[in-house]
XYZ file of C-alpha atoms in Angstrom:
773
model
C 45.910 -79.678 50.078
C 49.327 -79.029 48.624
C 49.095 -75.271 48.416
C 49.731 -74.911 52.142
C 52.704 -77.226 52.338
C 55.177 -74.386 52.771
C 53.454 -73.111 55.884
C 53.125 -76.520 57.565
C 56.691 -77.830 57.381
C 58.789 -78.240 60.551
C 60.335 -75.047 61.774
C 57.738 -73.011 59.977
C 54.718 -73.511 62.203
C 52.838 -70.333 62.876
C 50.175 -69.435 65.348
C 46.669 -69.931 64.030
C 45.803 -66.258 64.500
C 48.783 -65.262 62.345
C 47.663 -67.622 59.649
C 44.289 -65.860 59.736
C 45.643 -62.343 60.112
C 48.110 -62.478 57.231
C 45.608 -63.198 54.461
C 43.158 -60.775 56.098
C 45.652 -57.940 56.099
C 46.767 -58.910 52.596
C 43.173 -58.738 51.437
C 42.760 -55.309 53.040
C 45.960 -54.078 51.453
C 44.922 -55.564 48.133
C 41.553 -53.911 48.485
C 43.188 -50.549 49.213
C 45.591 -50.976 46.290
C 42.711 -51.778 43.963
C 40.778 -48.728 45.136
C 43.624 -46.191 45.151
C 45.899 -47.555 42.450
C 43.390 -48.970 39.990
C 39.897 -47.695 40.486
C 40.433 -44.050 41.468
C 42.778 -43.197 38.536
C 40.305 -44.907 36.237
C 37.473 -42.661 37.457
C 38.888 -39.566 35.781
C 39.699 -41.493 32.594
C 36.184 -42.910 32.470
C 34.664 -39.468 33.096
C 36.863 -37.955 30.382
C 35.869 -40.655 27.884
C 32.231 -40.210 28.841
C 32.427 -36.422 28.427
C 34.172 -36.768 25.061
C 31.456 -39.127 23.842
C 28.872 -36.620 25.059
C 30.620 -33.804 23.148
C 30.551 -35.906 19.965
C 26.870 -36.677 20.459
C 25.898 -33.048 21.091
C 27.947 -31.903 18.092
C 26.164 -34.478 15.928
C 22.861 -32.962 17.087
C 24.085 -29.524 15.976
C 25.323 -30.966 12.667
C 21.883 -32.574 12.228
C 20.259 -29.125 12.510
C 22.589 -27.733 9.820
C 22.013 -30.750 7.546
C 18.247 -30.193 7.744
C 18.643 -26.489 6.861
C 21.035 -27.408 4.039
C 18.422 -29.874 2.761
C 15.844 -27.059 2.696
C 18.392 -24.830 0.929
C 19.076 -27.488 -1.757
C 15.352 -28.000 -2.320
C 14.944 -24.240 -2.769
C 12.575 -23.814 0.184
C 14.860 -21.181 1.729
C 17.738 -19.116 0.384
C 21.381 -19.856 1.116
C 21.745 -16.727 3.286
C 18.565 -17.532 5.226
C 19.715 -21.130 5.809
C 23.067 -19.962 7.221
C 21.442 -17.237 9.329
C 18.992 -19.708 10.837
C 21.755 -22.245 11.406
C 23.937 -19.712 13.256
C 20.981 -18.504 15.384
C 19.864 -22.023 16.342
C 23.384 -23.226 17.179
C 24.003 -20.026 19.148
C 20.965 -20.681 21.353
C 21.788 -24.342 22.052
C 22.985 -25.007 25.645
C 23.730 -28.131 27.623
C 25.661 -29.266 30.674
C 24.835 -29.330 34.403
C 24.231 -25.553 34.575
C 23.054 -25.281 30.965
C 26.023 -22.996 30.173
C 27.953 -25.250 27.789
C 27.622 -23.862 24.268
C 28.653 -24.157 20.609
C 30.553 -21.727 18.370
C 31.008 -21.641 14.600
C 34.005 -20.579 12.521
C 34.688 -21.135 8.836
C 37.671 -22.702 7.038
C 39.293 -19.212 6.755
C 39.349 -19.291 9.668
C 36.890 -16.509 10.490
C 34.472 -16.471 13.399
C 30.883 -16.972 12.228
C 29.207 -17.011 15.659
C 30.341 -17.082 19.303
C 27.551 -16.783 21.907
C 29.729 -15.463 24.803
C 32.241 -13.415 22.776
C 30.162 -11.744 20.019
C 32.977 -9.262 19.461
C 34.810 -12.070 17.628
C 32.013 -12.532 15.038
C 33.372 -11.900 11.533
C 36.979 -11.468 12.700
C 40.012 -13.249 11.190
C 41.159 -16.042 13.528
C 44.366 -17.014 11.737
C 46.598 -15.520 14.443
C 44.135 -15.850 17.291
C 45.741 -17.644 20.227
C 44.493 -18.864 23.572
C 45.732 -17.485 26.872
C 48.868 -19.675 26.633
C 49.815 -18.576 23.115
C 48.466 -21.586 21.149
C 47.082 -20.662 17.701
C 43.762 -22.095 18.683
C 41.643 -22.011 15.531
C 44.491 -23.003 13.221
C 45.012 -25.982 15.538
C 41.308 -26.836 15.154
C 41.547 -26.742 11.351
C 44.582 -29.030 11.504
C 42.807 -31.414 13.888
C 39.813 -31.771 11.506
C 41.719 -31.808 8.215
C 42.123 -35.596 7.988
C 38.949 -37.094 9.516
C 36.690 -34.034 9.548
C 36.607 -33.970 13.385
C 38.918 -34.045 16.391
C 39.743 -32.913 19.942
C 41.876 -29.853 20.844
C 43.331 -28.912 24.295
C 43.773 -25.230 25.152
C 43.071 -22.542 27.794
C 39.921 -20.484 27.557
C 37.628 -18.133 29.397
C 35.474 -19.785 32.075
C 31.926 -19.775 30.568
C 30.621 -16.189 30.797
C 33.331 -14.936 33.255
C 35.883 -12.961 31.197
C 38.436 -12.735 34.047
C 38.720 -16.486 34.624
C 40.925 -18.703 32.401
C 40.978 -22.499 32.759
C 42.099 -25.541 30.703
C 39.507 -26.726 28.220
C 39.022 -29.672 25.874
C 37.004 -29.006 22.730
C 35.545 -31.254 20.055
C 35.361 -29.680 16.597
C 33.747 -31.062 13.452
C 33.613 -29.747 9.907
C 30.351 -29.075 8.066
C 31.620 -29.282 4.486
C 28.569 -27.938 2.569
C 28.999 -24.456 4.136
C 32.729 -24.779 4.986
C 31.951 -24.292 8.694
C 33.585 -25.774 11.753
C 31.216 -26.479 14.681
C 32.887 -26.629 18.090
C 32.045 -27.145 21.736
C 34.015 -28.168 24.801
C 34.288 -29.054 28.460
C 36.347 -27.428 31.190
C 39.007 -29.565 32.818
C 38.138 -28.084 36.230
C 34.597 -29.469 35.907
C 36.031 -32.886 35.160
C 38.544 -32.764 37.990
C 35.869 -31.556 40.432
C 33.509 -34.365 39.528
C 36.294 -36.965 39.659
C 37.410 -35.637 43.042
C 33.857 -35.760 44.343
C 33.458 -39.345 43.230
C 36.827 -40.316 44.679
C 35.908 -38.679 48.011
C 32.761 -40.737 48.101
C 34.791 -43.804 47.249
C 37.351 -43.064 49.975
C 34.615 -42.610 52.559
C 33.010 -45.851 51.505
C 36.399 -47.573 51.483
C 37.203 -46.334 54.993
C 33.839 -47.542 56.189
C 34.309 -50.939 54.567
C 37.872 -51.196 55.862
C 36.635 -50.378 59.331
C 33.981 -53.050 59.144
C 36.471 -55.539 57.699
C 39.020 -54.637 60.363
C 36.507 -55.210 63.155
C 35.479 -58.478 61.613
C 39.115 -59.466 61.126
C 39.932 -58.637 64.744
C 36.987 -60.660 65.860
C 38.096 -63.529 63.593
C 41.617 -63.457 65.007
C 40.337 -63.510 68.576
C 38.053 -66.362 67.781
C 40.782 -68.215 65.882
C 43.012 -68.236 68.965
C 40.210 -69.868 70.926
C 39.061 -72.175 68.208
C 42.188 -73.438 66.487
C 40.659 -76.847 66.467
C 37.977 -75.620 64.100
C 40.518 -75.157 61.251
C 39.610 -78.416 59.651
C 35.958 -77.481 59.725
C 36.815 -74.139 58.178
C 38.848 -75.888 55.514
C 35.923 -78.201 54.809
C 33.662 -75.149 54.606
C 36.087 -73.530 52.178
C 36.097 -76.655 50.089
C 32.318 -76.727 50.044
C 32.056 -73.094 48.975
C 34.903 -73.573 46.507
C 33.292 -76.538 44.805
C 29.712 -75.265 44.876
C 30.397 -71.740 43.651
C 28.653 -70.798 40.404
C 31.827 -69.029 39.310
C 34.873 -70.713 37.797
C 37.530 -70.725 40.550
C 41.048 -72.023 40.438
C 44.175 -71.860 42.606
C 47.494 -71.345 40.807
C 51.112 -71.316 41.751
C 52.869 -67.955 41.257
C 54.188 -69.381 37.985
C 50.645 -70.050 36.729
C 50.565 -73.818 37.367
C 47.065 -75.094 38.242
C 46.794 -76.506 41.780
C 43.044 -76.564 42.348
C 39.931 -76.168 40.164
C 36.348 -76.155 41.383
C 33.556 -78.293 40.000
C 31.980 -75.503 37.923
C 35.246 -74.906 36.047
C 35.803 -78.639 35.457
C 32.196 -79.176 34.361
C 32.525 -76.427 31.720
C 35.144 -78.455 29.799
C 33.977 -81.922 30.968
C 37.401 -82.733 32.437
C 38.795 -84.454 35.532
C 40.891 -82.508 38.028
C 43.667 -85.115 37.930
C 44.158 -84.516 34.193
C 44.745 -80.778 34.682
C 46.585 -80.409 38.007
C 50.212 -79.529 37.400
C 49.592 -77.944 33.965
C 50.091 -74.299 33.162
C 46.684 -72.664 33.115
C 47.084 -71.310 29.572
C 47.780 -74.853 28.311
C 44.512 -76.269 29.661
C 41.396 -76.759 27.450
C 39.849 -73.543 28.785
C 42.350 -71.462 26.812
C 43.698 -73.590 23.973
C 41.356 -72.150 21.312
C 43.439 -69.058 20.593
C 47.119 -68.080 20.849
C 46.039 -64.485 21.410
C 43.901 -65.531 24.381
C 46.813 -67.516 25.846
C 49.142 -64.532 25.450
C 46.677 -62.236 27.193
C 46.140 -64.785 29.990
C 49.900 -64.957 30.585
C 49.969 -61.178 30.974
C 47.132 -61.294 33.547
C 48.881 -64.058 35.562
C 52.183 -62.194 35.372
C 50.498 -59.109 36.868
C 49.075 -61.201 39.716
C 52.424 -62.990 40.266
C 54.032 -59.563 40.643
C 51.616 -58.666 43.427
C 48.944 -56.903 41.356
C 45.427 -57.843 40.374
C 45.107 -59.017 36.801
C 41.757 -58.568 35.079
C 40.480 -59.176 31.575
C 37.364 -60.148 29.684
C 37.878 -63.140 27.396
C 35.741 -64.304 24.509
C 35.268 -68.065 24.164
C 33.204 -70.352 21.958
C 31.395 -73.293 23.519
C 30.916 -76.688 21.885
C 27.857 -75.316 20.031
C 29.870 -72.495 18.471
C 28.164 -69.837 20.636
C 30.211 -66.911 21.929
C 30.807 -66.861 25.704
C 32.182 -63.801 27.499
C 34.195 -64.501 30.669
C 35.058 -61.861 33.271
C 38.392 -63.240 34.533
C 40.599 -62.076 37.410
C 43.772 -63.352 39.060
C 44.575 -62.154 42.588
C 47.755 -62.933 44.558
C 47.778 -64.317 48.103
C 51.048 -63.432 49.920
C 52.720 -64.357 53.181
C 53.864 -61.930 55.849
C 57.118 -61.296 54.005
C 55.208 -60.167 50.907
C 56.046 -63.259 48.942
C 53.283 -64.561 46.712
C 52.117 -67.932 47.973
C 49.535 -68.687 45.318
C 47.077 -66.996 42.960
C 43.291 -67.129 43.085
C 41.804 -67.211 39.586
C 38.102 -66.447 39.180
C 35.924 -66.437 36.114
C 32.330 -65.344 35.814
C 30.148 -65.954 32.764
C 28.870 -62.477 31.829
C 27.445 -63.377 28.391
C 23.844 -62.693 29.394
C 24.870 -59.515 31.222
C 26.877 -58.257 28.235
C 24.073 -59.058 25.799
C 21.570 -57.338 28.079
C 23.778 -54.276 28.433
C 24.266 -53.997 24.679
C 20.553 -54.456 24.045
C 19.623 -51.877 26.675
C 22.166 -49.423 25.247
C 20.827 -49.911 21.705
C 17.243 -49.572 22.879
C 18.015 -46.440 24.866
C 19.932 -44.866 21.967
C 17.112 -45.683 19.593
C 14.485 -44.280 21.958
C 16.481 -41.117 22.637
C 17.132 -40.549 18.964
C 13.503 -40.956 17.960
C 12.137 -39.147 20.987
C 14.479 -36.149 20.904
C 14.625 -35.618 17.134
C 10.942 -36.187 16.418
C 9.131 -33.222 14.855
C 5.990 -34.252 16.760
C 5.228 -33.151 20.328
C 5.951 -36.150 22.576
C 5.708 -36.795 26.298
C 5.855 -39.769 28.675
C 3.383 -39.820 31.594
C 3.066 -41.854 34.768
C -0.259 -43.571 35.279
C -1.342 -40.713 37.569
C -0.737 -38.193 34.768
C 2.643 -36.892 35.985
C 4.909 -35.822 33.127
C 8.212 -37.753 33.243
C 9.778 -37.061 29.827
C 9.143 -34.430 27.180
C 10.889 -33.855 23.854
C 12.328 -30.672 22.383
C 9.485 -30.143 19.900
C 6.928 -29.985 22.747
C 9.082 -27.528 24.725
C 9.755 -25.284 21.742
C 6.101 -24.846 20.866
C 5.614 -22.860 24.115
C 9.221 -21.720 24.600
C 9.549 -23.402 27.985
C 12.284 -25.361 29.795
C 11.964 -29.032 30.729
C 12.284 -28.328 34.464
C 9.189 -26.126 34.310
C 6.921 -29.065 33.447
C 8.649 -32.324 34.444
C 7.305 -33.939 37.614
C 4.039 -31.992 37.387
C 0.557 -33.081 36.302
C 0.373 -33.053 32.525
C -2.928 -31.160 32.427
C -1.319 -28.251 34.305
C 1.191 -27.712 31.486
C 1.074 -24.544 29.351
C -0.285 -26.516 26.379
C -3.769 -26.810 27.945
C -4.540 -23.273 29.183
C -6.360 -21.974 26.121
C -9.209 -22.665 26.593
C -9.145 -23.914 30.225
C -11.669 -26.631 29.380
C -8.849 -28.549 27.657
C -7.379 -29.499 31.060
C -10.659 -31.151 32.099
C -10.837 -33.031 28.785
C -7.234 -34.182 29.182
C -7.911 -35.601 32.680
C -10.717 -37.693 31.220
C -8.463 -38.854 28.381
C -5.778 -39.957 30.878
C -8.360 -42.015 32.794
C -9.415 -43.717 29.553
C -5.795 -44.439 28.555
C -5.009 -45.880 32.018
C -7.882 -48.321 31.404
C -6.150 -49.541 28.240
C -7.850 -47.348 25.615
C -6.115 -45.439 22.838
C -7.327 -41.838 22.803
C -7.108 -39.661 19.708
C -8.717 -36.299 19.106
C -8.183 -32.995 17.362
C -7.515 -30.207 19.841
C -8.328 -26.616 18.945
C -6.266 -24.094 20.926
C -6.690 -20.317 20.808
C -3.689 -18.888 22.646
C -3.448 -15.063 22.726
C -1.375 -13.724 19.854
C -1.204 -17.094 18.076
C -4.638 -17.387 16.508
C -6.338 -20.750 16.215
C -4.039 -23.784 16.386
C -5.151 -27.305 15.428
C -3.300 -30.253 16.994
C -3.771 -33.940 16.160
C -3.377 -35.383 19.703
C -3.168 -39.019 20.831
C -2.654 -40.761 24.169
C -1.615 -44.424 24.145
C -0.964 -46.898 26.967
C 2.421 -48.691 26.851
C 2.576 -52.224 28.208
C 5.429 -54.021 29.955
C 6.570 -57.625 29.488
C 3.969 -58.784 32.040
C 1.151 -57.166 30.081
C 0.615 -54.378 32.603
C 0.519 -50.707 31.622
C 3.783 -49.064 32.682
C 3.334 -45.542 31.298
C 1.346 -43.434 28.832
C 2.747 -41.973 25.611
C 1.353 -38.592 24.564
C 1.888 -37.370 20.992
C 0.796 -34.254 19.172
C 1.195 -32.954 15.623
C 0.434 -29.378 14.570
C -1.995 -29.606 11.632
C -2.925 -25.916 11.487
C -1.311 -25.467 8.085
C -3.134 -28.543 6.830
C -6.454 -27.049 7.926
C -5.596 -23.782 6.225
C -4.663 -25.583 3.021
C -7.858 -27.653 3.158
C -9.959 -24.493 3.510
C -8.126 -22.893 0.600
C -8.574 -26.039 -1.480
C -12.303 -26.100 -0.783
C -12.655 -22.498 -1.920
C -10.453 -23.174 -4.929
C -12.521 -26.240 -5.865
C -15.709 -24.203 -5.818
C -14.137 -21.583 -8.098
C -12.740 -24.270 -10.365
C -16.098 -26.007 -10.710
C -17.735 -22.755 -11.779
C -14.928 -21.945 -14.223
C -14.929 -25.494 -15.601
C -18.634 -25.257 -16.364
C -18.083 -21.984 -18.216
C -15.051 -23.276 -20.095
C -16.811 -26.544 -20.956
C -19.586 -24.705 -22.756
C -17.046 -22.592 -24.673
C -14.950 -25.655 -25.535
C -18.012 -27.549 -26.731
C -18.802 -24.776 -29.168
C -15.152 -24.585 -30.251
C -14.956 -28.354 -30.768
C -18.051 -28.301 -32.970
C -16.529 -25.525 -35.078
C -13.214 -27.366 -35.311
C -14.900 -30.611 -36.292
C -16.756 -28.843 -39.096
C -13.540 -27.175 -40.251
C -11.666 -30.455 -40.085
C -14.300 -32.279 -42.138
C -14.185 -29.533 -44.746
C -10.370 -29.663 -44.858
C -10.360 -33.456 -45.161
C -12.940 -33.298 -47.946
C -10.869 -30.649 -49.697
C -7.757 -32.811 -49.374
C -9.653 -35.795 -50.792
C -10.872 -33.750 -53.735
C -7.366 -32.418 -54.294
C -6.056 -35.976 -54.347
C -8.834 -36.922 -56.760
C -7.886 -33.949 -58.950
C -4.269 -35.137 -59.008
C -5.559 -38.566 -59.964
C -7.640 -37.172 -62.836
C -4.687 -35.154 -64.146
C -2.377 -38.162 -63.939
C -4.806 -40.511 -65.664
C -5.523 -37.938 -68.372
C -1.802 -37.667 -69.003
C -1.484 -41.438 -69.192
C -4.462 -41.768 -71.596
C -3.052 -39.104 -73.957
C -0.163 -41.371 -75.005
C -2.118 -44.460 -76.259
C -4.879 -42.313 -77.781
C -2.277 -40.134 -79.584
C -0.537 -43.219 -80.981
C -3.888 -44.600 -82.159
C -4.807 -41.286 -83.871
C -1.375 -41.179 -85.570
C -1.724 -44.754 -86.826
C -5.226 -44.196 -88.182
C -4.162 -40.886 -89.819
C -1.217 -42.604 -91.509
C -3.435 -45.452 -92.691
C -5.995 -42.895 -94.010
C -3.219 -41.173 -95.986
C -2.106 -44.490 -97.548
C -5.736 -45.378 -98.307
C -6.102 -42.088 -100.257
C -2.969 -42.914 -102.262
C -4.331 -46.378 -103.027
C -7.668 -44.952 -104.194
C -5.866 -42.501 -106.542
C -3.915 -45.328 -108.122
C -7.103 -47.380 -108.577
C -8.872 -44.437 -110.286
C -5.857 -43.862 -112.527
C -5.610 -47.537 -113.319
C -2.045 -47.663 -111.970
C -2.631 -50.049 -109.064
C -0.092 -52.819 -108.929
C -0.117 -55.946 -106.858
C 2.915 -54.773 -104.874
C 1.110 -51.532 -103.993
C -1.858 -53.473 -102.674
C 0.371 -55.818 -100.672
C 2.291 -52.889 -99.209
C -0.970 -51.157 -98.236
C -2.272 -54.353 -96.632
C 0.903 -54.615 -94.527
C 0.660 -50.979 -93.425
C -3.074 -51.343 -92.661
C -2.461 -54.493 -90.631
C 0.295 -52.846 -88.532
C -1.660 -49.592 -88.067
C -4.802 -51.490 -87.033
C -2.856 -53.653 -84.609
C -1.106 -50.596 -83.041
C -4.389 -48.687 -82.789
C -6.177 -51.616 -81.130
C -3.372 -52.159 -78.594
C -3.259 -48.492 -77.605
C -7.046 -48.146 -77.517
C -7.265 -51.235 -75.259
C -4.573 -49.635 -73.062
C -6.584 -46.404 -72.845
C -9.755 -48.355 -72.041
C -7.895 -50.204 -69.230
C -6.641 -46.900 -67.815
C -10.121 -45.420 -67.928
C -11.572 -48.516 -66.227
C -8.972 -48.395 -63.426
C -9.521 -44.687 -63.035
C -13.303 -45.170 -62.816
C -12.872 -47.858 -60.118
C -10.329 -45.918 -58.080
C -12.282 -42.699 -58.431
C -15.469 -44.470 -57.406
C -13.722 -45.963 -54.365
C -12.299 -42.569 -53.489
C -15.656 -40.830 -53.817
C -18.016 -43.448 -52.396
C -15.902 -44.907 -49.578
C -17.838 -48.204 -49.840
C -16.513 -51.485 -48.473
C -15.850 -54.295 -50.955
C -13.575 -57.281 -51.609
C -10.314 -56.502 -53.423
C -7.150 -58.311 -54.459
C -4.602 -56.255 -52.528
C -1.735 -56.838 -54.995
C -3.870 -55.865 -58.013
C -5.283 -52.836 -56.234
C -1.805 -51.611 -55.296
C -0.857 -51.949 -59.001
C -3.909 -49.863 -59.932
C -2.896 -47.180 -57.429
C 0.629 -47.081 -58.895
C -0.791 -46.909 -62.404
C -2.899 -43.895 -61.478
C 0.184 -42.195 -59.965
C 2.609 -43.157 -62.768
C 2.670 -39.649 -64.213
C 4.198 -38.388 -60.948
C 7.423 -40.358 -61.334
C 7.687 -41.926 -64.806
C 10.165 -39.275 -66.024
C 12.439 -39.948 -63.027
C 14.761 -42.796 -62.150
C 12.773 -43.621 -59.015
C 11.456 -47.193 -58.643
C 8.495 -48.547 -56.675
C 8.617 -52.250 -55.717
C 5.685 -54.273 -54.371
C 6.062 -57.518 -52.405
C 2.643 -59.053 -51.770
C 0.919 -62.418 -52.134
C -0.933 -62.467 -55.482
C -3.948 -64.227 -53.872
C -4.407 -61.997 -50.798
C -8.082 -60.940 -50.808
C -9.338 -58.308 -48.340
C -12.870 -57.174 -47.461
C -12.066 -53.542 -46.740
C -12.343 -49.928 -47.882
C -10.367 -49.529 -51.140
C -10.773 -45.736 -51.099
C -8.875 -45.588 -47.825
C -5.990 -47.615 -49.332
C -5.977 -45.318 -52.366
C -5.745 -42.187 -50.233
C -3.185 -43.690 -47.796
C -0.713 -44.861 -50.438
C -1.259 -41.824 -52.664
C -0.283 -39.566 -49.749
C 2.672 -41.757 -48.752
C 4.082 -41.974 -52.288
C 3.547 -38.285 -53.109
C 5.008 -37.348 -49.692
C 8.123 -39.419 -50.492
C 8.465 -37.960 -54.000
C 8.133 -34.360 -52.734
C 10.021 -34.562 -49.425
C 11.980 -37.810 -49.219
C 13.491 -37.745 -52.729
C 14.207 -34.022 -52.765
C 17.717 -33.813 -54.208
C 17.777 -37.628 -54.761
C 18.281 -38.692 -58.414
C 17.303 -42.369 -58.171
C 15.327 -43.482 -55.147
C 13.597 -46.731 -54.206
C 10.229 -47.269 -52.551
C 9.435 -50.747 -51.195
C 5.918 -51.815 -50.224
C 5.853 -55.171 -48.433
C 2.798 -57.050 -47.145
C 3.079 -59.892 -44.592
C 0.457 -61.951 -42.774
C 1.339 -63.450 -39.398
C -0.703 -65.218 -36.738
C -2.327 -62.076 -35.338
C -2.289 -59.292 -37.941
C -1.523 -57.986 -41.408
C 1.693 -55.943 -41.564
C 2.279 -53.472 -44.409
C 5.761 -51.956 -44.438
C 6.368 -48.872 -46.586
C 10.033 -47.837 -46.786
C 12.123 -45.465 -48.872
C 15.855 -44.733 -49.056
C 15.417 -40.953 -49.248
C 16.998 -38.255 -47.130
C 14.983 -39.155 -44.004
C 13.287 -37.019 -41.358
C 14.836 -35.237 -38.358
C 14.152 -36.635 -34.886
C 12.013 -33.637 -33.861
C 9.873 -33.817 -37.023
C 9.304 -37.599 -36.745
C 7.484 -37.030 -33.438
C 5.195 -34.456 -35.126
C 4.649 -36.005 -38.544
C 1.043 -37.092 -37.854
C 0.035 -33.735 -36.337
C -2.624 -31.849 -38.331
C -1.248 -28.864 -40.326
C 2.380 -29.789 -39.682
C 4.442 -29.367 -42.857
C 7.958 -28.342 -43.862
C 6.696 -27.040 -47.257
C 4.138 -24.501 -46.128
C 5.704 -21.810 -48.287
C 5.496 -24.172 -51.311
C 1.777 -24.930 -51.015
C 1.876 -27.728 -48.396
C -1.190 -27.962 -46.114
C 0.149 -30.391 -43.499
C -3.012 -32.542 -43.670
C -1.743 -35.462 -45.785
C -0.104 -37.521 -43.040
C -2.821 -36.578 -40.537
C -5.422 -37.986 -42.964
C -3.301 -41.151 -43.359
C -3.175 -41.563 -39.571
C -6.940 -41.064 -39.152
C -7.794 -43.444 -42.053
C -5.580 -46.213 -40.607
C -6.841 -45.724 -37.040
C -10.563 -45.113 -37.567
C -11.424 -46.362 -41.085
C -9.292 -49.503 -41.216
C -9.122 -50.144 -37.428
C -5.330 -50.473 -37.385
C -2.198 -48.650 -36.223
C 0.590 -46.803 -38.029
C 4.095 -45.938 -36.792
C 6.895 -43.936 -38.361
C 10.649 -44.267 -37.880
C 13.405 -42.413 -39.663
C 17.093 -41.557 -39.520
C 18.363 -38.515 -41.377
C 20.280 -39.581 -44.500
C 19.067 -43.220 -44.236
C 15.438 -43.075 -45.317
C 11.997 -43.408 -43.718
C 9.788 -46.376 -42.769
C 6.048 -46.594 -42.070
C 4.599 -49.754 -40.469
C 0.838 -50.288 -40.793
C -0.781 -53.014 -38.687
C -4.315 -54.161 -39.711
C -6.653 -56.692 -38.083
C -6.448 -60.147 -39.646
C -10.226 -60.646 -39.764
C -10.537 -58.597 -43.010
C -8.874 -61.427 -45.013
C -11.283 -63.280 -47.336
C -10.475 -66.988 -47.568
C -10.414 -68.420 -51.108
């Protein structure tokens, strides 16, 4: 076979039993080396890593308690002092470990001791110069260890649990809780670790001795048989070849330098290669390992270890032809002759992808279950199908202040949760029978334990099924709903009181609303009459001018007529006098007629506007002409100023609407601008624009006055809101505008303004009031 050539050359023949004994003894020695040199030292390291992970996990649980209390503190449910007091008490009572004596302590960033369960005399003391029993400044070391990452491990010597006279090495894990500037710490004793490692190693040694004894007996028997059956070597070699080729593992035989001498069928099938193409190549240059230089480097290290007489092991990650990750548990073991020289190496590889995936999935599932189960605020328990309690969470234990060992392994109905009243135990047995038959049980349990009053618990019992569809265990859950019941009772009583009070208040409000409606109607009517009064005064002022001009013209013409009559009586009338009189009479008559027509037009507009204002009847109007009439009636308010009012509206826009509402709306808007918007403004502009789009009529009223503050814009349509109350303002003008637009005209009105940049009102009216020509 090539690999045995050295032992079969002339002058090097050996007895068959030696050829059997040497590899047997080498295997035993290798086995012993692996146990004592590799496995046993790794036991303590593995235990230490496991304990450190456990310390981190337990500290995270403690940090979780403080985070929950800090959350309550931030929400204001409890005070800061109460949150810290509760946190210190809860952490101080937490225990874990085989004897339930491992504990937590708390110090701050000072450092000062906040809480130590076994050395309360340290509470509140300054720990800056506090040292352990070997002189290490312990707490300063802990602050340094957590300064960078917020957590870390510290080695020191400390009192053995609650025995002040005993000092042992200890490893602690400390983590900062930044919101309160606390450091939470816990630890393990090195003696515990050493004791457990020693115990495991003793068990391993005993097992090793037993195995070695069995192997030795079998080896002795093999040697004896080999001396009698040397002729069976070929059969043994054929057997080896059969096992070698039919093994489900990847097996190869290498030279001490790592050159491939043999490869079994499983290994060759994995890369679809022929043995002849690979024999004589270095293993790391074959297709198994050519996907990564890092993998080749690591493989060389493993082979080098085996070539030096050790056992090289590693787990390699490969990718198959589908791109899927494959994990290979690889080992290289040396086979040596009687002089200790390495003859060849046995390389083995086992595909552990499914095992690794399963382990990771189980670990994730277990972590998830433990996290949910242990941290749940509900009472939870896991039962066997006969009702025996197998697991119980902290919430269920805390509700009765009991330890897990007091209830685990016992019938669930015998637990302290079901003693008050005793009939609960009987009910629970029946519920377990129903759940075992595949039913989900849910009920409200009423418990009346002495000193606790009545407690209401929302309880459920659910069957949990395995992959084969069979029930594997029962899950019991409970939630304390006593407070909910109390709140519901209080709400019921409160609802009854509220209903009675609402009925009383409704009657009072109805009477108040009626009074307010009457008052509002009176105020609106008063405001309308006041607006009408302003209109009358304005129109009267406007009429005075044309009538006065007409009276002056007629008086002048009367005076000239008297002069003409005197000249006729005296016989002094000349043609030029008559012509001059005729010219004066013509001009006076023309001026009088123009001004009288102007006065008649004003009176007609006034009559129409006043009638619209008083009657409130609906009729068809030309919007542009009506806006001109409104401005004409208000002209006296602004004609002696430099203010201008501009109208942009289609001359043919006819509306079937309420003209009185338009009169009151624009009168209030214009007067409001003149009084408020143009206060302190010498020459202001008011623009009234009317647009018709596909859906509505938009009327935009804007001015460039001093504007309105942001707070007042939001209140401008409120009844009785005014900034001129001391100057006679009622605060009803804009409220009336809002109500007329909303209720009378069926539209909407919005106001926007920026101080110093003017004010804008946008009125939106339904399009169906337009009358088509």
